C-alpha positions as YAML, in Angstrom:
chain: A
units: angstrom
residues:
- id: 1
  name: MET
  ca: [46.60, 30.96, -47.16]
- id: 2
  name: SER
  ca: [48.55, 27.85, -46.71]
- id: 3
  name: ASP
  ca: [47.87, 28.06, -42.96]
- id: 4
  name: ASP
  ca: [44.12, 28.16, -43.66]
- id: 5
  name: VAL
  ca: [44.39, 25.14, -45.96]
- id: 6
  name: GLN
  ca: [46.47, 23.25, -43.41]
- id: 7
  name: GLN
  ca: [44.01, 24.11, -40.64]
- id: 8
  name: LYS
  ca: [41.08, 22.88, -42.75]
- id: 9
  name: LYS
  ca: [42.93, 19.63, -43.50]
- id: 10
  name: ASN
  ca: [43.63, 19.15, -39.79]
- id: 11
  name: SER
  ca: [39.99, 19.87, -38.92]
- id: 12
  name: ALA
  ca: [38.78, 17.43, -41.58]
- id: 13
  name: GLY
  ca: [41.20, 14.78, -40.34]
- id: 14
  name: LEU
  ca: [40.06, 15.29, -36.75]
- id: 15
  name: ALA
  ca: [36.41, 15.09, -37.81]
- id: 16
  name: LYS
  ca: [37.09, 11.79, -39.65]
- id: 17
  name: MET
  ca: [38.81, 10.35, -36.56]
- id: 18
  name: VAL
  ca: [35.87, 11.36, -34.35]
- id: 19
  name: VAL
  ca: [33.42, 9.72, -36.79]
- id: 20
  name: VAL
  ca: [35.50, 6.53, -36.88]
- id: 21
  name: ALA
  ca: [35.69, 6.47, -33.05]
- id: 22
  name: ILE
  ca: [31.91, 6.94, -32.72]
- id: 23
  name: PHE
  ca: [31.32, 4.23, -35.35]
- id: 24
  name: ALA
  ca: [33.64, 1.79, -33.52]
- id: 25
  name: PHE
  ca: [31.96, 2.56, -30.19]
- id: 26
  name: GLY
  ca: [28.52, 1.96, -31.73]
- id: 27
  name: LEU
  ca: [29.72, -1.26, -33.36]
- id: 28
  name: THR
  ca: [30.80, -2.70, -30.01]
- id: 29
  name: PHE
  ca: [27.28, -2.24, -28.68]
- id: 30
  name: ALA
  ca: [25.80, -3.74, -31.86]
- id: 31
  name: LEU
  ca: [27.99, -6.85, -31.48]
- id: 32
  name: VAL
  ca: [26.29, -7.90, -28.24]
- id: 33
  name: PRO
  ca: [22.86, -8.57, -29.78]
- id: 34
  name: LEU
  ca: [24.51, -10.00, -32.91]
- id: 35
  name: TYR
  ca: [26.51, -12.42, -30.75]
- id: 36
  name: ARG
  ca: [23.36, -13.37, -28.82]
- id: 37
  name: ILE
  ca: [21.46, -14.02, -32.09]
- id: 38
  name: ALA
  ca: [24.33, -16.10, -33.45]
- id: 39
  name: CYS
  ca: [24.52, -18.19, -30.30]
- id: 40
  name: GLU
  ca: [20.77, -18.81, -30.20]
- id: 41
  name: LYS
  ca: [20.12, -19.39, -33.91]
- id: 42
  name: VAL
  ca: [23.33, -21.02, -35.07]
- id: 43
  name: PHE
  ca: [24.56, -22.90, -31.99]
- id: 44
  name: GLY
  ca: [21.30, -23.32, -30.09]
- id: 45
  name: ILE
  ca: [22.70, -21.75, -26.92]
- id: 46
  name: ARG
  ca: [20.37, -19.47, -24.97]
- id: 47
  name: LEU
  ca: [22.37, -16.76, -23.24]
- id: 48
  name: GLU
  ca: [19.67, -14.47, -21.94]
- id: 49
  name: ARG
  ca: [17.83, -15.45, -18.76]
- id: 50
  name: THR
  ca: [15.72, -13.05, -16.83]
- id: 51
  name: ALA
  ca: [15.99, -12.77, -13.06]
- id: 52
  name: ALA
  ca: [12.47, -14.19, -12.77]
- id: 53
  name: GLU
  ca: [13.48, -17.34, -14.70]
- id: 54
  name: GLY
  ca: [16.50, -17.82, -12.45]
- id: 55
  name: VAL
  ca: [14.38, -17.50, -9.28]
- id: 56
  name: ALA
  ca: [11.72, -19.82, -10.71]
- id: 57
  name: ASP
  ca: [14.37, -22.44, -11.53]
- id: 58
  name: ALA
  ca: [15.84, -22.16, -8.04]
- id: 59
  name: LYS
  ca: [12.44, -22.54, -6.38]
- id: 60
  name: ALA
  ca: [11.13, -25.25, -8.69]
- id: 61
  name: PRO
  ca: [10.81, -28.40, -6.63]
- id: 62
  name: ALA
  ca: [12.80, -30.94, -8.57]
- id: 63
  name: ALA
  ca: [12.19, -34.59, -7.95]
- id: 64
  name: LYS
  ca: [14.93, -35.68, -5.57]
- id: 65
  name: ARG
  ca: [16.98, -38.01, -7.70]
- id: 66
  name: VAL
  ca: [19.34, -40.17, -5.69]
- id: 67
  name: ILE
  ca: [22.57, -41.57, -7.08]
- id: 68
  name: THR
  ca: [24.76, -44.20, -5.44]
- id: 69
  name: VAL
  ca: [28.44, -43.27, -5.31]
- id: 70
  name: GLN
  ca: [30.83, -46.14, -4.61]
- id: 71
  name: PHE
  ca: [34.35, -45.51, -3.33]
- id: 72
  name: ASP
  ca: [37.41, -47.62, -4.03]
- id: 73
  name: GLY
  ca: [41.09, -47.21, -3.24]
- id: 74
  name: GLY
  ca: [44.32, -49.06, -3.82]
- id: 75
  name: VAL
  ca: [48.06, -48.66, -4.11]
- id: 76
  name: ASN
  ca: [50.63, -49.61, -6.71]
- id: 77
  name: SER
  ca: [52.82, -52.57, -5.67]
- id: 78
  name: LYS
  ca: [55.86, -50.26, -5.26]
- id: 79
  name: LEU
  ca: [54.13, -48.15, -2.62]
- id: 80
  name: PRO
  ca: [54.20, -49.58, 0.92]
- id: 81
  name: TRP
  ca: [50.98, -47.90, 2.04]
- id: 82
  name: ASP
  ca: [47.57, -49.06, 3.17]
- id: 83
  name: PHE
  ca: [44.89, -46.98, 1.45]
- id: 84
  name: THR
  ca: [41.15, -47.59, 1.76]
- id: 85
  name: PRO
  ca: [37.93, -45.58, 1.73]
- id: 86
  name: ASN
  ca: [36.31, -45.04, 5.13]
- id: 87
  name: GLN
  ca: [32.91, -45.35, 3.50]
- id: 88
  name: VAL
  ca: [32.24, -47.80, 0.68]
- id: 89
  name: THR
  ca: [29.00, -46.27, -0.66]
- id: 90
  name: MET
  ca: [27.03, -43.06, -0.27]
- id: 91
  name: GLN
  ca: [23.60, -41.97, -1.48]
- id: 92
  name: VAL
  ca: [23.81, -38.48, -2.99]
- id: 93
  name: VAL
  ca: [21.40, -35.96, -4.48]
- id: 94
  name: PRO
  ca: [22.82, -34.35, -7.64]
- id: 95
  name: GLY
  ca: [23.65, -30.68, -7.23]
- id: 96
  name: GLU
  ca: [24.54, -30.94, -3.54]
- id: 97
  name: GLN
  ca: [28.06, -31.08, -2.11]
- id: 98
  name: TYR
  ca: [29.23, -34.14, -0.17]
- id: 99
  name: GLU
  ca: [32.38, -35.18, 1.64]
- id: 100
  name: THR
  ca: [34.01, -38.51, 2.29]
- id: 101
  name: THR
  ca: [37.43, -39.55, 3.56]
- id: 102
  name: TYR
  ca: [40.06, -42.12, 2.74]
- id: 103
  name: HIS
  ca: [42.39, -43.72, 5.29]
- id: 104
  name: ALA
  ca: [46.11, -43.81, 4.42]
- id: 105
  name: ARG
  ca: [48.96, -45.37, 6.40]
- id: 106
  name: ASN
  ca: [52.65, -45.53, 5.53]
- id: 107
  name: THR
  ca: [53.80, -49.04, 6.51]
- id: 108
  name: ALA
  ca: [57.45, -48.35, 5.60]
- id: 109
  name: GLN
  ca: [60.23, -47.29, 7.95]
- id: 110
  name: ARG
  ca: [60.98, -44.18, 5.89]
- id: 111
  name: THR
  ca: [59.25, -41.10, 4.50]
- id: 112
  name: ILE
  ca: [57.44, -41.74, 1.22]
- id: 113
  name: VAL
  ca: [55.64, -39.38, -1.14]
- id: 114
  name: GLY
  ca: [52.68, -40.69, -3.11]
- id: 115
  name: SER
  ca: [50.51, -39.29, -5.88]
- id: 116
  name: ALA
  ca: [46.89, -40.35, -6.32]
- id: 117
  name: VAL
  ca: [45.33, -40.91, -9.72]
- id: 118
  name: PRO
  ca: [41.52, -40.68, -9.70]
- id: 119
  name: SER
  ca: [39.16, -42.53, -11.98]
- id: 120
  name: VAL
  ca: [35.39, -42.26, -12.40]
- id: 121
  name: ALA
  ca: [33.25, -45.05, -13.81]
- id: 122
  name: PRO
  ca: [31.28, -45.26, -15.97]
- id: 123
  name: ALA
  ca: [33.51, -43.08, -18.15]
- id: 124
  name: ARG
  ca: [30.59, -41.04, -19.48]
- id: 125
  name: ALA
  ca: [29.78, -39.96, -15.91]
- id: 126
  name: SER
  ca: [33.23, -38.44, -15.37]
- id: 127
  name: GLY
  ca: [32.16, -35.13, -16.92]
- id: 128
  name: TYR
  ca: [29.33, -34.90, -14.37]
- id: 129
  name: PHE
  ca: [31.43, -35.66, -11.28]
- id: 130
  name: SER
  ca: [33.32, -32.65, -9.90]
- id: 131
  name: LYS
  ca: [35.83, -32.80, -7.07]
- id: 132
  name: THR
  ca: [35.99, -29.44, -5.27]
- id: 133
  name: GLU
  ca: [38.63, -30.55, -2.76]
- id: 134
  name: CYS
  ca: [40.80, -33.61, -3.11]
- id: 135
  name: PHE
  ca: [44.06, -35.05, -1.83]
- id: 136
  name: CYS
  ca: [44.71, -36.04, -5.45]
- id: 137
  name: PHE
  ca: [45.36, -32.40, -6.39]
- id: 138
  name: THR
  ca: [48.82, -32.54, -4.76]
- id: 139
  name: ALA
  ca: [51.41, -35.15, -3.84]
- id: 140
  name: GLN
  ca: [51.02, -36.55, -0.30]
- id: 141
  name: THR
  ca: [53.98, -37.05, 2.04]
- id: 142
  name: LEU
  ca: [53.64, -39.60, 4.83]
- id: 143
  name: GLN
  ca: [56.36, -40.06, 7.42]
- id: 144
  name: ALA
  ca: [57.30, -43.59, 8.54]
- id: 145
  name: GLY
  ca: [54.24, -45.14, 10.21]
- id: 146
  name: GLU
  ca: [52.12, -41.99, 9.74]
- id: 147
  name: VAL
  ca: [48.35, -42.35, 9.47]
- id: 148
  name: ARG
  ca: [46.20, -39.72, 7.76]
- id: 149
  name: GLU
  ca: [42.55, -39.18, 6.89]
- id: 150
  name: MET
  ca: [42.31, -37.68, 3.40]
- id: 151
  name: PRO
  ca: [39.10, -35.80, 2.54]
- id: 152
  name: VAL
  ca: [37.35, -35.55, -0.82]
- id: 153
  name: ARG
  ca: [34.54, -33.06, -1.47]
- id: 154
  name: PHE
  ca: [32.48, -33.56, -4.58]
- id: 155
  name: ILE
  ca: [29.30, -32.63, -6.44]
- id: 156
  name: VAL
  ca: [27.39, -34.73, -8.95]
- id: 157
  name: ASP
  ca: [26.00, -32.55, -11.74]
- id: 158
  name: PRO
  ca: [22.17, -32.58, -11.91]
- id: 159
  name: ASN
  ca: [22.50, -33.05, -15.70]
- id: 160
  name: LEU
  ca: [23.91, -36.56, -15.21]
- id: 161
  name: PRO
  ca: [22.18, -38.84, -17.75]
- id: 162
  name: ALA
  ca: [19.05, -40.39, -16.24]
- id: 163
  name: ASP
  ca: [20.15, -43.96, -16.91]
- id: 164
  name: VAL
  ca: [23.29, -43.57, -14.74]
- id: 165
  name: LYS
  ca: [22.30, -44.75, -11.27]
- id: 166
  name: THR
  ca: [25.73, -45.61, -9.82]
- id: 167
  name: ILE
  ca: [29.09, -43.85, -10.06]
- id: 168
  name: THR
  ca: [32.35, -45.36, -8.82]
- id: 169
  name: LEU
  ca: [35.14, -43.06, -7.64]
- id: 170
  name: SER
  ca: [38.41, -44.95, -7.51]
- id: 171
  name: TYR
  ca: [41.92, -43.85, -6.55]
- id: 172
  name: THR
  ca: [45.23, -45.58, -7.11]
- id: 173
  name: PHE
  ca: [48.24, -44.22, -5.24]
- id: 174
  name: PHE
  ca: [51.65, -44.44, -6.89]
- id: 175
  name: LYS
  ca: [55.04, -43.80, -5.33]
- id: 176
  name: ASN
  ca: [56.47, -40.49, -6.49]
- id: 177
  name: ASP
  ca: [60.13, -41.49, -6.78]
- id: 178
  name: THR
  ca: [61.49, -37.98, -7.40]
- id: 179
  name: LEU
  ca: [59.71, -36.34, -4.45]
- id: 180
  name: THR
  ca: [60.41, -39.35, -2.21]
- id: 181
  name: ALA
  ca: [64.16, -39.06, -2.93]
- id: 182
  name: GLN
  ca: [64.01, -35.32, -2.17]
- id: 183
  name: ALA
  ca: [62.10, -35.92, 1.07]
- id: 184
  name: GLN
  ca: [64.51, -38.62, 2.19]
- id: 185
  name: GLY
  ca: [67.51, -36.44, 1.27]
- id: 186
  name: THR
  ca: [66.08, -33.57, 3.32]
- id: 187
  name: ALA
  ca: [65.45, -35.90, 6.26]
- id: 188
  name: LYS
  ca: [69.04, -37.25, 6.10]
- id: 189
  name: ALA
  ca: [70.48, -33.72, 5.91]
- id: 190
  name: ALA
  ca: [68.46, -32.70, 8.96]
- id: 191
  name: THR
  ca: [69.66, -35.66, 11.04]
- id: 192
  name: THR
  ca: [73.34, -35.61, 9.97]
- id: 193
  name: PRO
  ca: [75.42, -33.58, 12.46]
- id: 194
  name: ALA
  ca: [77.64, -30.87, 11.00]
- id: 195
  name: SER
  ca: [81.36, -31.68, 11.22]
- id: 196
  name: ALA
  ca: [83.54, -29.35, 13.21]
- id: 197
  name: PRO
  ca: [86.31, -27.45, 11.31]
...
């Protein structure tokens, strides 16, 4: 009889586990609409958009708003580079991607590594200005006398406040002392002949 009792206990335990698993599975599906309701009612965020709304938004002819983007560039006094934008201003339509370039030249007689620090003005526009490709993402190495065109691709968010008509994108290049020392050490090692044993 004890085997029958043990088997019934095992069956009851298994049945409880199956019920708990089904309940948990059902709860995960119930959380989706609960999350959607919480987002919409509590936070005011609308998550659900139908395909028709998305197509209508894409086809809706928006008034072509034009923003002026000004470009500026400079270097820190410790960096012997010339650095200027090739284009001082550009008229852009928010939501579209644009590209501009900056001209950099190392005026020193040695390899130098520089790092660019971007700045967007006015400050409240910085959250609406996205760089998709930029020389500022990595340090730039210029050999002695080297000249380089440095591209920047960007998009101005269509949600930019209406009273912002002009955005200024400015870069300041600083000498990266650590990487410059490494680059110059590598260059010296490459040019120093190995001594014979």
